[in-house]
mmCIF file of C-alpha atoms in Angstrom:
data_model
loop_
_atom_site.group_PDB
_atom_site.id
_atom_site.type_symbol
_atom_site.label_atom_id
_atom_site.label_comp_id
_atom_site.label_asym_id
_atom_site.label_seq_id
_atom_site.Cartn_x
_atom_site.Cartn_y
_atom_site.Cartn_z
ATOM 1 C CA MET A 5 0.000 0.000 0.000
ATOM 2 C CA GLN A 6 1.522 3.306 -1.122
ATOM 3 C CA ASN A 7 0.850 7.033 -1.351
ATOM 4 C CA PRO A 8 -1.891 8.355 -1.180
ATOM 5 C CA ALA A 9 -3.473 5.401 0.667
ATOM 6 C CA GLN A 10 -2.070 6.658 3.986
ATOM 7 C CA ALA A 11 -4.392 9.706 3.865
ATOM 8 C CA TRP A 12 -6.549 9.553 6.993
ATOM 9 C CA ASN A 13 -9.657 11.167 5.507
ATOM 10 C CA ALA A 14 -9.836 9.083 2.333
ATOM 11 C CA LEU A 15 -11.902 5.937 1.851
ATOM 12 C CA VAL A 16 -9.242 3.509 0.638
ATOM 13 C CA VAL A 17 -10.524 0.681 -1.550
ATOM 14 C CA GLY A 18 -8.775 -2.648 -2.023
ATOM 15 C CA ALA A 19 -9.835 -5.696 -4.025
ATOM 16 C CA TYR A 20 -10.874 -9.275 -3.395
ATOM 17 C CA THR A 21 -12.095 -11.733 -6.027
ATOM 18 C CA GLU A 22 -14.768 -14.316 -6.690
ATOM 19 C CA LYS A 23 -13.610 -14.781 -10.291
ATOM 20 C CA ILE A 24 -12.670 -18.454 -10.559
ATOM 21 C CA GLN A 25 -14.532 -19.669 -13.678
ATOM 22 C CA LEU A 26 -12.283 -20.155 -16.722
ATOM 23 C CA ASN A 27 -13.727 -22.088 -19.685
ATOM 24 C CA ASP A 28 -10.868 -21.792 -22.143
ATOM 25 C CA PRO A 29 -9.158 -24.998 -23.370
ATOM 26 C CA LEU A 30 -6.034 -23.030 -24.268
ATOM 27 C CA PHE A 31 -5.466 -22.358 -20.559
ATOM 28 C CA GLN A 32 -6.282 -25.768 -19.072
ATOM 29 C CA ASP A 33 -2.758 -26.146 -17.662
ATOM 30 C CA TYR A 34 -2.917 -22.777 -15.885
ATOM 31 C CA THR A 35 -3.880 -22.345 -12.233
ATOM 32 C CA LEU A 36 -5.684 -19.525 -10.419
ATOM 33 C CA VAL A 37 -3.535 -17.219 -8.317
ATOM 34 C CA ALA A 38 -6.337 -16.560 -5.789
ATOM 35 C CA ASP A 39 -9.053 -18.899 -4.604
ATOM 36 C CA GLU A 40 -12.675 -17.795 -4.422
ATOM 37 C CA GLY A 41 -13.259 -15.023 -1.874
ATOM 38 C CA GLN A 42 -9.579 -14.336 -1.228
ATOM 39 C CA LEU A 43 -7.496 -11.193 -1.760
ATOM 40 C CA SER A 44 -7.252 -10.224 -5.418
ATOM 41 C CA PRO A 45 -3.680 -10.589 -6.752
ATOM 42 C CA TYR A 46 -3.900 -6.928 -7.788
ATOM 43 C CA SER A 47 -4.526 -5.629 -4.257
ATOM 44 C CA SER A 48 -1.962 -4.283 -1.773
ATOM 45 C CA THR A 49 -1.951 -4.412 2.028
ATOM 46 C CA SER A 50 -0.556 -2.337 4.907
ATOM 47 C CA ILE A 51 0.832 -5.312 6.847
ATOM 48 C CA ILE A 52 4.323 -3.760 7.052
ATOM 49 C CA TRP A 53 3.112 -0.307 8.128
ATOM 50 C CA GLU A 54 3.821 0.904 11.644
ATOM 51 C CA ARG A 55 0.886 0.540 14.037
ATOM 52 C CA LYS A 56 0.424 4.307 14.461
ATOM 53 C CA TRP A 57 -0.900 4.540 10.882
ATOM 54 C CA ALA A 58 -4.439 3.637 9.910
ATOM 55 C CA SER A 59 -4.978 0.068 8.708
ATOM 56 C CA ARG A 60 -5.612 0.065 4.964
ATOM 57 C CA PRO A 61 -7.581 -0.685 2.808
ATOM 58 C CA ASP A 62 -10.882 0.288 4.462
ATOM 59 C CA VAL A 63 -13.068 -2.038 2.342
ATOM 60 C CA VAL A 64 -12.707 -4.342 -0.664
ATOM 61 C CA PHE A 65 -14.721 -4.825 -3.851
ATOM 62 C CA GLU A 66 -14.324 -7.260 -6.752
ATOM 63 C CA GLY A 67 -11.024 -6.677 -8.560
ATOM 64 C CA GLY A 68 -10.545 -9.786 -10.659
ATOM 65 C CA ASN A 69 -8.071 -12.657 -10.654
ATOM 66 C CA LEU A 70 -4.890 -13.773 -12.456
ATOM 67 C CA LEU A 71 -3.483 -17.044 -13.788
ATOM 68 C CA ARG A 72 -0.186 -18.760 -13.126
ATOM 69 C CA ALA A 73 1.302 -20.380 -16.257
ATOM 70 C CA PRO A 74 3.193 -23.710 -16.225
ATOM 71 C CA ASP A 75 6.444 -21.734 -16.452
ATOM 72 C CA ASN A 76 5.376 -19.824 -13.283
ATOM 73 C CA SER A 77 4.728 -16.537 -15.108
ATOM 74 C CA ILE A 78 1.557 -14.554 -14.282
ATOM 75 C CA VAL A 79 -0.957 -13.732 -17.031
ATOM 76 C CA ARG A 80 -4.329 -12.035 -17.393
ATOM 77 C CA HIS A 81 -7.487 -13.494 -18.907
ATOM 78 C CA GLU A 82 -10.671 -11.567 -19.712
ATOM 79 C CA ASN A 83 -12.839 -14.271 -18.089
ATOM 80 C CA LEU A 84 -11.294 -13.288 -14.768
ATOM 81 C CA GLU A 85 -12.014 -9.576 -15.195
ATOM 82 C CA LEU A 86 -15.164 -7.430 -14.945
ATOM 83 C CA LEU A 87 -17.285 -6.537 -17.967
ATOM 84 C CA SER A 88 -17.772 -2.816 -18.597
ATOM 85 C CA THR A 89 -18.422 -0.356 -21.402
ATOM 86 C CA SER A 90 -15.525 0.400 -23.702
ATOM 87 C CA LYS A 91 -13.723 3.721 -23.935
ATOM 88 C CA GLN A 92 -13.678 3.076 -27.723
ATOM 89 C CA PHE A 93 -17.457 3.053 -27.973
ATOM 90 C CA ASN A 94 -17.494 5.122 -31.177
ATOM 91 C CA THR A 95 -15.510 2.406 -33.003
ATOM 92 C CA ARG A 96 -18.286 -0.152 -32.367
ATOM 93 C CA LYS A 97 -16.324 -1.817 -29.608
ATOM 94 C CA TYR A 98 -19.131 -1.469 -27.108
ATOM 95 C CA PHE A 99 -17.754 -3.570 -24.262
ATOM 96 C CA ASP A 100 -14.417 -4.170 -22.624
ATOM 97 C CA THR A 101 -13.055 -5.489 -19.330
ATOM 98 C CA ILE A 102 -11.790 -3.661 -16.263
ATOM 99 C CA TRP A 103 -9.742 -5.108 -13.422
ATOM 100 C CA ALA A 104 -7.631 -4.462 -10.331
ATOM 101 C CA THR A 105 -8.306 -1.701 -7.788
ATOM 102 C CA SER A 106 -9.523 0.577 -10.599
ATOM 103 C CA ALA A 107 -12.520 -1.742 -10.941
ATOM 104 C CA ALA A 108 -12.944 -1.932 -7.165
ATOM 105 C CA THR A 109 -12.824 1.861 -6.806
ATOM 106 C CA ALA A 110 -15.430 2.301 -9.548
ATOM 107 C CA GLN A 111 -17.780 -0.001 -7.636
ATOM 108 C CA ALA A 112 -17.116 1.925 -4.412
ATOM 109 C CA SER A 113 -18.014 5.198 -6.179
ATOM 110 C CA TRP A 114 -21.272 3.658 -7.393
ATOM 111 C CA PHE A 115 -21.985 2.410 -3.868
ATOM 112 C CA ALA A 116 -21.395 5.883 -2.389
ATOM 113 C CA ALA A 117 -23.602 7.477 -5.063
ATOM 114 C CA LYS A 118 -26.445 5.095 -4.167
ATOM 115 C CA ILE A 119 -26.276 6.191 -0.518
ATOM 116 C CA ALA A 120 -26.081 9.882 -1.450
ATOM 117 C CA PHE A 121 -29.127 9.525 -3.736
ATOM 118 C CA GLU A 122 -31.190 7.643 -1.138
ATOM 119 C CA TYR A 123 -30.202 10.027 1.683
ATOM 120 C CA PRO A 124 -29.439 13.487 0.221
ATOM 121 C CA GLU A 125 -28.982 14.969 3.710
ATOM 122 C CA ALA A 126 -26.235 12.473 4.605
ATOM 123 C CA TRP A 127 -22.858 14.063 5.252
ATOM 124 C CA ALA A 128 -19.696 12.782 3.589
ATOM 125 C CA GLU A 129 -18.712 11.460 7.034
ATOM 126 C CA THR A 130 -21.930 9.440 7.079
ATOM 127 C CA ILE A 131 -21.544 8.048 3.561
ATOM 128 C CA ARG A 132 -18.004 6.899 4.307
ATOM 129 C CA GLY A 133 -19.178 5.502 7.635
ATOM 130 C CA LEU A 134 -22.096 3.552 6.119
ATOM 131 C CA ILE A 135 -19.873 1.945 3.480
ATOM 132 C CA ILE A 136 -17.547 0.689 6.197
ATOM 133 C CA HIS A 137 -20.317 -0.118 8.685
ATOM 134 C CA SER A 138 -22.129 -2.335 6.165
ATOM 135 C CA ALA A 139 -19.009 -4.367 5.355
ATOM 136 C CA ASN A 140 -18.154 -7.830 6.566
ATOM 137 C CA TRP A 141 -15.579 -10.543 5.907
ATOM 138 C CA ASN A 142 -16.278 -13.879 4.230
ATOM 139 C CA THR A 143 -15.024 -17.243 5.450
ATOM 140 C CA ALA A 144 -12.279 -17.366 2.809
ATOM 141 C CA MET A 145 -10.728 -14.190 4.211
ATOM 142 C CA PHE A 146 -10.619 -15.646 7.712
ATOM 143 C CA ALA A 147 -9.105 -18.856 6.372
ATOM 144 C CA GLN A 148 -6.500 -17.125 4.188
ATOM 145 C CA LEU A 149 -5.046 -15.287 7.189
ATOM 146 C CA ASN A 150 -5.764 -17.969 9.831
ATOM 147 C CA VAL A 151 -7.823 -15.483 11.845
ATOM 148 C CA VAL A 152 -8.726 -16.671 15.322
ATOM 149 C CA LYS A 153 -11.589 -14.964 17.124
ATOM 150 C CA GLY A 154 -10.279 -13.320 20.269
ATOM 151 C CA ASN A 155 -6.747 -13.021 18.849
ATOM 152 C CA ARG A 156 -6.201 -9.286 18.326
ATOM 153 C CA THR A 157 -3.044 -9.737 16.244
ATOM 154 C CA SER A 158 -4.844 -11.868 13.680
ATOM 155 C CA PHE A 159 -7.692 -9.348 13.526
ATOM 156 C CA ARG A 160 -5.155 -6.560 12.988
ATOM 157 C CA ASN A 161 -3.728 -8.452 10.009
ATOM 158 C CA LEU A 162 -7.268 -8.973 8.711
ATOM 159 C CA LEU A 163 -7.859 -5.197 8.825
ATOM 160 C CA LYS A 164 -4.546 -4.470 7.118
ATOM 161 C CA THR A 165 -5.396 -6.881 4.292
ATOM 162 C CA PHE A 166 -9.156 -6.664 3.700
ATOM 163 C CA GLY A 167 -10.142 -3.611 5.740
ATOM 164 C CA PHE A 168 -13.607 -4.200 7.189
ATOM 165 C CA GLY A 169 -14.522 -6.534 4.336
ATOM 166 C CA ILE A 170 -17.097 -6.415 1.538
ATOM 167 C CA PRO A 171 -19.782 -3.687 1.809
ATOM 168 C CA ASN A 172 -23.443 -4.703 1.567
ATOM 169 C CA LEU A 173 -25.663 -2.132 -0.172
ATOM 170 C CA GLU A 174 -28.953 -3.319 1.330
ATOM 171 C CA ARG A 175 -27.434 -3.186 4.809
ATOM 172 C CA ALA A 176 -26.054 0.312 4.152
ATOM 173 C CA LEU A 177 -29.373 1.680 2.912
ATOM 174 C CA TYR A 178 -32.076 0.057 4.991
ATOM 175 C CA SER A 179 -33.017 -1.295 8.391
ATOM 176 C CA GLN A 180 -34.975 -4.540 8.751
ATOM 177 C CA GLU A 181 -37.112 -5.984 11.523
ATOM 178 C CA SER A 182 -34.172 -7.995 12.897
ATOM 179 C CA ALA A 183 -31.457 -5.493 11.939
ATOM 180 C CA LEU A 184 -31.829 -1.794 12.739
ATOM 181 C CA THR A 185 -29.428 1.126 12.467
ATOM 182 C CA TYR A 186 -29.222 4.427 14.341
ATOM 183 C CA ILE A 187 -27.363 7.351 12.718
ATOM 184 C CA ALA A 188 -26.382 10.576 14.499
ATOM 185 C CA GLN A 189 -24.798 13.496 12.627
ATOM 186 C CA GLU A 190 -23.413 15.850 15.249
ATOM 187 C CA THR A 191 -21.008 18.753 15.744
ATOM 188 C CA ILE A 192 -18.589 18.863 18.678
ATOM 189 C CA GLN A 193 -16.062 21.393 19.999
ATOM 190 C CA PRO A 194 -13.200 19.201 21.251
ATOM 191 C CA PHE A 195 -11.148 21.863 23.066
ATOM 192 C CA ASN A 196 -11.331 25.308 24.622
ATOM 193 C CA TYR A 197 -9.287 27.735 26.737
ATOM 194 C CA LYS A 198 -9.222 27.256 30.507
ATOM 195 C CA GLY A 199 -9.674 30.684 32.019
ATOM 196 C CA THR A 200 -6.916 32.315 29.953
ATOM 197 C CA THR A 201 -5.599 32.047 26.418
ATOM 198 C CA THR A 202 -2.457 30.305 27.639
ATOM 199 C CA THR A 203 -4.034 27.141 29.078
ATOM 200 C CA THR A 204 -6.224 24.732 27.098
ATOM 201 C CA GLU A 205 -8.386 21.781 28.082
ATOM 202 C CA THR A 206 -10.704 19.129 26.718
ATOM 203 C CA ASN A 207 -14.139 20.642 26.195
ATOM 204 C CA GLU A 208 -17.178 18.610 25.128
ATOM 205 C CA ILE A 209 -18.143 14.982 25.601
ATOM 206 C CA HIS A 210 -21.349 13.767 23.957
ATOM 207 C CA PHE A 211 -23.467 11.208 25.818
ATOM 208 C CA PHE A 212 -26.136 9.299 23.907
ATOM 209 C CA ASN A 213 -28.956 7.568 25.756
ATOM 210 C CA LEU A 214 -30.389 5.522 22.903
ATOM 211 C CA PRO A 215 -34.015 4.383 22.636
ATOM 212 C CA TRP A 216 -33.378 0.720 23.242
ATOM 213 C CA ALA A 217 -35.709 -2.269 22.979
ATOM 214 C CA LYS A 218 -34.718 -3.241 26.526
ATOM 215 C CA ASP A 219 -37.784 -5.291 27.432
ATOM 216 C CA LEU A 220 -37.722 -7.134 24.112
ATOM 217 C CA LEU A 221 -34.001 -7.908 24.477
ATOM 218 C CA LEU A 222 -34.537 -9.196 28.016
ATOM 219 C CA ASP A 223 -37.340 -11.443 26.768
ATOM 220 C CA LEU A 224 -34.996 -12.829 24.085
ATOM 221 C CA GLY A 225 -32.604 -13.953 26.849
ATOM 222 C CA GLU A 226 -29.789 -16.077 25.365
ATOM 223 C CA THR A 227 -30.606 -15.210 21.736
ATOM 224 C CA PRO A 228 -27.399 -14.061 19.982
ATOM 225 C CA VAL A 229 -27.297 -10.353 19.117
ATOM 226 C CA LYS A 230 -24.614 -8.246 17.439
ATOM 227 C CA LEU A 231 -23.909 -4.616 18.356
ATOM 228 C CA LYS A 232 -21.776 -2.707 15.849
ATOM 229 C CA ILE A 233 -20.578 0.903 16.168
ATOM 230 C CA THR A 234 -18.800 3.093 13.614
ATOM 231 C CA LEU A 235 -17.498 6.606 14.302
ATOM 232 C CA SER A 236 -16.542 8.610 11.199
ATOM 233 C CA TYR A 237 -15.023 12.107 11.127
ATOM 234 C CA PHE A 238 -12.388 14.095 9.255
ATOM 235 C CA ILE A 239 -9.199 15.503 10.753
ATOM 236 C CA GLU A 240 -7.122 18.459 9.602
ATOM 237 C CA PRO A 241 -3.560 17.267 8.887
ATOM 238 C CA GLY A 242 -0.767 19.027 10.755
ATOM 239 C CA ALA A 243 0.242 22.358 9.282
ATOM 240 C CA GLY A 244 3.700 22.381 7.709
ATOM 241 C CA GLU A 245 5.913 19.314 7.492
ATOM 242 C CA ILE A 246 6.315 18.434 11.169
ATOM 243 C CA GLY A 247 4.786 15.007 10.577
ATOM 244 C CA TRP A 248 5.188 12.450 13.363
ATOM 245 C CA LYS A 249 7.611 14.253 15.666
ATOM 246 C CA ASP A 250 5.104 13.254 18.345
ATOM 247 C CA LYS A 251 1.736 11.525 18.143
ATOM 248 C CA TYR A 252 -0.280 14.740 18.438
ATOM 249 C CA ARG A 253 1.354 16.670 15.608
ATOM 250 C CA TYR A 254 -0.369 15.125 12.576
ATOM 251 C CA GLN A 255 -4.028 15.002 13.635
ATOM 252 C CA SER A 256 -5.855 18.200 14.511
ATOM 253 C CA HIS A 257 -7.966 16.222 16.967
ATOM 254 C CA GLY A 258 -9.163 12.709 17.552
ATOM 255 C CA LEU A 259 -12.499 11.251 18.630
ATOM 256 C CA ARG A 260 -13.250 7.957 20.346
ATOM 257 C CA PHE A 261 -16.393 6.090 21.385
ATOM 258 C CA ASP A 262 -17.231 3.888 24.338
ATOM 259 C CA VAL A 263 -20.290 1.970 25.563
ATOM 260 C CA ASN A 264 -21.353 1.246 29.120
ATOM 261 C CA ASN A 265 -20.376 -2.228 30.233
ATOM 262 C CA VAL A 266 -22.778 -4.980 31.266
ATOM 263 C CA GLY A 267 -23.877 -4.081 34.788
ATOM 264 C CA GLU A 268 -22.402 -0.553 34.603
ATOM 265 C CA THR A 269 -25.026 2.065 35.415
ATOM 266 C CA GLU A 270 -25.382 5.317 33.518
ATOM 267 C CA ASP A 271 -23.906 7.310 36.436
ATOM 268 C CA GLU A 272 -20.905 4.967 36.710
ATOM 269 C CA PHE A 273 -20.355 5.179 32.966
ATOM 270 C CA ARG A 274 -20.495 8.983 32.966
ATOM 271 C CA ARG A 275 -18.022 9.179 35.866
ATOM 272 C CA ARG A 276 -15.592 6.846 34.100
ATOM 273 C CA ILE A 277 -15.694 8.832 30.853
ATOM 274 C CA ASN A 278 -15.435 12.220 32.604
ATOM 275 C CA ILE A 279 -12.485 11.124 34.746
ATOM 276 C CA ALA A 280 -10.654 9.869 31.680
ATOM 277 C CA ALA A 281 -11.302 13.144 29.851
ATOM 278 C CA ARG A 282 -10.041 15.225 32.791
ATOM 279 C CA GLU A 283 -6.928 13.084 33.090
ATOM 280 C CA GLU A 284 -6.409 13.546 29.335
ATOM 281 C CA ASN A 285 -5.693 9.891 28.639
ATOM 282 C CA GLU A 286 -5.837 8.930 24.998
ATOM 283 C CA GLU A 287 -8.010 5.932 25.798
ATOM 284 C CA VAL A 288 -10.617 5.385 28.503
ATOM 285 C CA ASN A 289 -9.330 3.101 31.239
ATOM 286 C CA GLY A 290 -11.067 1.188 33.983
ATOM 287 C CA ASN A 291 -13.983 -1.206 33.674
ATOM 288 C CA THR A 292 -14.361 -0.865 29.901
ATOM 289 C CA GLY A 293 -15.232 -4.481 29.130
ATOM 290 C CA SER A 294 -12.631 -4.233 26.375
ATOM 291 C CA GLN A 295 -12.515 -7.996 25.849
ATOM 292 C CA ARG A 296 -16.069 -7.966 24.530
ATOM 293 C CA TRP A 297 -15.023 -6.131 21.361
ATOM 294 C CA ALA A 298 -13.962 -8.297 18.405
ATOM 295 C CA ILE A 299 -11.478 -5.886 16.830
ATOM 296 C CA GLY A 300 -10.300 -4.296 20.072
ATOM 297 C CA VAL A 301 -9.692 -0.754 21.272
ATOM 298 C CA ASN A 302 -6.064 -0.591 20.123
ATOM 299 C CA ASN A 303 -6.773 -1.992 16.652
ATOM 300 C CA ARG A 304 -9.696 0.347 15.983
ATOM 301 C CA SER A 305 -8.137 3.566 17.305
ATOM 302 C CA THR A 306 -5.941 4.612 14.369
ATOM 303 C CA GLY A 307 -6.939 7.041 11.629
ATOM 304 C CA SER A 308 -10.174 9.041 11.592
ATOM 305 C CA MET A 309 -12.671 6.204 11.284
ATOM 306 C CA HIS A 310 -13.261 3.694 14.084
ATOM 307 C CA SER A 311 -15.483 0.634 13.882
ATOM 308 C CA ASP A 312 -15.947 -2.410 16.096
ATOM 309 C CA PHE A 313 -18.577 -4.957 17.031
ATOM 310 C CA TRP A 314 -19.642 -7.013 20.005
ATOM 311 C CA GLU A 315 -21.476 -10.320 19.759
ATOM 312 C CA GLY A 316 -23.298 -11.410 22.887
ATOM 313 C CA THR A 317 -26.671 -12.413 24.238
ATOM 314 C CA ALA A 318 -29.734 -10.226 24.007
ATOM 315 C CA ALA A 319 -29.923 -10.139 27.807
ATOM 316 C CA ASP A 320 -26.345 -8.812 28.080
ATOM 317 C CA LEU A 321 -27.029 -6.085 25.525
ATOM 318 C CA ALA A 322 -30.350 -5.072 27.033
ATOM 319 C CA THR A 323 -28.863 -2.340 29.246
ATOM 320 C CA CYS A 324 -25.903 -1.305 27.063
ATOM 321 C CA ASN A 325 -27.562 1.719 25.477
ATOM 322 C CA HIS A 326 -25.310 4.474 26.849
ATOM 323 C CA ILE A 327 -22.681 5.634 24.347
ATOM 324 C CA ALA A 328 -20.095 8.392 24.694
ATOM 325 C CA VAL A 329 -18.126 10.245 22.018
ATOM 326 C CA TYR A 330 -15.144 12.066 23.489
ATOM 327 C CA PRO A 331 -12.077 13.920 22.129
ATOM 328 C CA ILE A 332 -8.366 13.152 22.446
ATOM 329 C CA ILE A 333 -5.497 15.609 22.047
ATOM 330 C CA GLY A 334 -4.438 16.985 18.666
ATOM 331 C CA TRP A 335 -2.522 19.940 17.328
ATOM 332 C CA TRP A 336 -5.594 22.193 17.434
ATOM 333 C CA ARG A 337 -5.126 22.177 21.185
ATOM 334 C CA GLU A 338 -1.345 21.970 21.457
ATOM 335 C CA ARG A 339 -0.345 24.583 18.850
ATOM 336 C CA LYS A 340 -2.185 27.568 20.265
ATOM 337 C CA ASN A 341 -0.360 30.010 17.997
ATOM 338 C CA LEU A 342 -2.384 28.677 15.031
ATOM 339 C CA GLU A 343 -5.619 29.816 16.725
ATOM 340 C CA LYS A 344 -7.582 26.600 16.149
ATOM 341 C CA VAL A 345 -8.199 25.714 19.816
ATOM 342 C CA GLU A 346 -11.933 26.506 19.731
ATOM 343 C CA ASN A 347 -12.683 24.957 16.335
ATOM 344 C CA GLU A 348 -15.740 22.749 15.964
ATOM 345 C CA THR A 349 -15.800 19.519 13.980
ATOM 346 C CA ARG A 350 -18.472 17.170 12.620
ATOM 347 C CA TYR A 351 -18.832 13.454 13.151
ATOM 348 C CA SER A 352 -21.219 10.673 12.226
ATOM 349 C CA LEU A 353 -22.005 7.943 14.752
ATOM 350 C CA ILE A 354 -23.593 4.776 13.336
ATOM 351 C CA ILE A 355 -24.946 2.069 15.648
ATOM 352 C CA SER A 356 -26.603 -1.143 14.517
ATOM 353 C CA LEU A 357 -28.236 -3.949 16.410
ATOM 354 C CA ASP A 358 -29.154 -7.197 14.685
ATOM 355 C CA THR A 359 -29.905 -10.825 15.380
ATOM 356 C CA PRO A 360 -30.079 -13.934 13.182
ATOM 357 C CA ALA A 361 -33.303 -14.919 14.952
ATOM 358 C CA GLN A 362 -36.440 -14.706 12.822
ATOM 359 C CA ASP A 363 -39.740 -12.996 13.714
ATOM 360 C CA ILE A 364 -38.004 -10.515 16.053
ATOM 361 C CA GLU A 365 -39.570 -7.049 15.856
ATOM 362 C CA LEU A 366 -36.544 -4.985 16.825
ATOM 363 C CA TYR A 367 -37.213 -2.307 14.223
ATOM 364 C CA THR A 368 -40.905 -1.838 14.990
ATOM 365 C CA THR A 369 -40.270 -1.764 18.740
ATOM 366 C CA VAL A 370 -37.602 0.936 18.449
ATOM 367 C CA LYS A 371 -39.582 2.894 15.844
ATOM 368 C CA ASN A 372 -42.418 3.224 18.322
ATOM 369 C CA ILE A 373 -39.992 4.452 20.999
ATOM 370 C CA ILE A 374 -38.305 7.088 18.821
ATOM 371 C CA GLU A 375 -41.496 9.009 18.222
ATOM 372 C CA VAL A 376 -40.001 10.955 21.142
ATOM 373 C CA PRO A 377 -36.858 12.814 19.895
ATOM 374 C CA ILE A 378 -33.478 11.553 21.142
ATOM 375 C CA GLU A 379 -31.680 13.958 23.453
ATOM 376 C CA ILE A 380 -27.890 14.241 23.333
ATOM 377 C CA GLU A 381 -26.373 15.583 26.535
ATOM 378 C CA ILE A 382 -23.111 17.549 26.383
#
């Protein structure tokens, strides 16, 4: 993975492939480079990047496959590429093939356009967030990298190879009875001056008390449920060419999310988040229940887009409806001479709750609750 894929604010698109059908007798002695569902041979990864950089790509789309010849050389074949219109249309060559990450990026652009058309009021932060939030990995991706659930290193390699997986348009656009999505588009002021213009401090923390189908979830008991959260925002890169002299010089600010733990009351959760913000730690410490998250706090906390999920029982998730979005230090706060301390910034918070169980009216239950507007406390 090379320049400009390290750009924090960009949606970086890689490629996987399901192209494995080749009905050409001239190539019967050739073998496929990638098996079905694996990384496309055209795609790059960020495996060798330092951990402080965002894991890339963010998502993958179909990019085609390649063949290995008997002499071990690598060759293309149009059957393993995507059909598209030809750039030489006026010469009666109406169709041609497209491949590699160019093909994947074209599909990502189409995907983003579909979201923008369906939801014209969606911010760019939301569109990027929904693409990532809707994505998932297939079994071939897990097998290719020997991913073990609960092993954070293997999940980190999964992110650095496939991003968050293959986006699902239906999941990005719509909620269902057993799979609902909340979206909040908010503005936050991360920092301000403390009394004078010489001392700065963390400013706002946003607390969400979501309308939650608590009684329904309790009734479902041991039914498996998945909670997924994505936080999407844009940073302002560090002015000048200071780069990574220290970890606060590149990003103007950072945002993080946290959810109250099983058995943690709203008051306990608020105290934990507020103490962490006052102590100016980069991450919230204490009883975070960090082991419940599949990707993990450290793996998800790079870049300007953070996503993670938690699979548990409906009963465990019944009371986990308190979510906080809080800032961490950036150069807006530390470089006071640039007069950005009191800047505001936008973010999109996307939360989904779904279950494989059938005939579960999650969506209808929550829809009835949200007739009362959601209040966000600051």
